[in-house]
C-alpha cells in the first residue's frame, strides 16, 4: 500500500546496496520489517503525488436534467 491514501505505488525501483546478517538479531521477519520501514521512509522523501484518473466521456441526457448533470460534473472538477 502507498503512503498517500493507501493506494498502490507505481513505477518504483529499489536497489539494496548493503546488508549484514547477525546470528541473534537477524531473521526473515526482521529483514521484511526493515525493508518495509525503509520503503516507507524512502517513499516519503521522494515527495509522491496522488494520480487521479482522466477520462473522456460523452454524456447524453434529456434537456430537463442538463443543469443537474452540469452541476455534478463541476463538483467533480471536470472540463466541459
GROMACS .gro file of C-alpha atoms in nm:
model
   80
    1UNK     CA    1   0.000   0.000   0.000
    2UNK     CA    2   0.113   0.350  -0.079
    3UNK     CA    3   0.172   0.623   0.175
    4UNK     CA    4  -0.090   0.856   0.023
    5UNK     CA    5  -0.443   0.731   0.089
    6UNK     CA    6  -0.328   0.368   0.083
    7UNK     CA    7  -0.319   0.344  -0.297
    8UNK     CA    8  -0.050   0.126  -0.461
    9UNK     CA    9   0.286   0.273  -0.554
   10UNK     CA   10   0.370   0.254  -0.925
   11UNK     CA   11   0.689   0.292  -1.128
   12UNK     CA   12   0.913   0.226  -0.826
   13UNK     CA   13   1.265   0.084  -0.843
   14UNK     CA   14   1.451  -0.011  -0.526
   15UNK     CA   15   1.815  -0.118  -0.508
   16UNK     CA   16   1.967  -0.267  -0.193
   17UNK     CA   17   2.335  -0.174  -0.175
   18UNK     CA   18   2.444  -0.329   0.152
   19UNK     CA   19   2.324  -0.551   0.430
   20UNK     CA   20   2.455  -0.774   0.701
   21UNK     CA   21   2.348  -1.077   0.898
   22UNK     CA   22   2.370  -1.119   1.275
   23UNK     CA   23   2.314  -1.461   1.430
   24UNK     CA   24   2.095  -1.327   1.715
   25UNK     CA   25   1.906  -1.034   1.564
   26UNK     CA   26   1.860  -1.145   1.202
   27UNK     CA   27   1.556  -1.336   1.085
   28UNK     CA   28   1.339  -1.339   0.777
   29UNK     CA   29   1.075  -1.133   0.959
   30UNK     CA   30   1.334  -0.878   1.077
   31UNK     CA   31   1.451  -0.826   0.717
   32UNK     CA   32   1.091  -0.790   0.594
   33UNK     CA   33   1.015  -0.531   0.863
   34UNK     CA   34   1.337  -0.340   0.792
   35UNK     CA   35   1.265  -0.343   0.418
   36UNK     CA   36   0.911  -0.217   0.472
   37UNK     CA   37   1.028   0.063   0.701
   38UNK     CA   38   1.297   0.169   0.452
   39UNK     CA   39   1.049   0.166   0.164
   40UNK     CA   40   0.803   0.387   0.354
   41UNK     CA   41   1.078   0.629   0.457
   42UNK     CA   42   1.216   0.648   0.103
   43UNK     CA   43   0.871   0.696  -0.047
   44UNK     CA   44   0.800   0.988   0.187
   45UNK     CA   45   1.133   1.153   0.099
   46UNK     CA   46   1.056   1.117  -0.273
   47UNK     CA   47   0.759   1.356  -0.235
   48UNK     CA   48   0.498   1.133  -0.400
   49UNK     CA   49   0.186   1.265  -0.570
   50UNK     CA   50  -0.158   1.113  -0.600
   51UNK     CA   51  -0.252   1.048  -0.961
   52UNK     CA   52  -0.617   1.099  -1.044
   53UNK     CA   53  -0.790   0.931  -1.337
   54UNK     CA   54  -0.852   1.132  -1.652
   55UNK     CA   55  -1.126   1.014  -1.885
   56UNK     CA   56  -1.302   1.140  -2.194
   57UNK     CA   57  -1.674   1.071  -2.169
   58UNK     CA   58  -1.980   1.158  -2.371
   59UNK     CA   59  -2.298   1.220  -2.175
   60UNK     CA   60  -2.643   1.211  -2.332
   61UNK     CA   61  -2.925   1.340  -2.111
   62UNK     CA   62  -3.269   1.493  -2.154
   63UNK     CA   63  -3.272   1.874  -2.153
   64UNK     CA   64  -3.459   1.872  -1.819
   65UNK     CA   65  -3.159   1.716  -1.643
   66UNK     CA   66  -2.887   1.923  -1.811
   67UNK     CA   67  -2.842   2.157  -1.512
   68UNK     CA   68  -2.809   1.869  -1.265
   69UNK     CA   69  -2.561   1.689  -1.488
   70UNK     CA   70  -2.351   2.003  -1.539
   71UNK     CA   71  -2.357   2.070  -1.164
   72UNK     CA   72  -2.239   1.717  -1.091
   73UNK     CA   73  -1.958   1.745  -1.345
   74UNK     CA   74  -1.847   2.079  -1.200
   75UNK     CA   75  -1.836   1.932  -0.847
   76UNK     CA   76  -1.602   1.665  -0.985
   77UNK     CA   77  -1.370   1.936  -1.125
   78UNK     CA   78  -1.439   1.835  -1.484
   79UNK     CA   79  -1.360   2.028  -1.801
   80UNK     CA   80  -1.659   2.062  -2.030
   0.00000   0.00000   0.00000
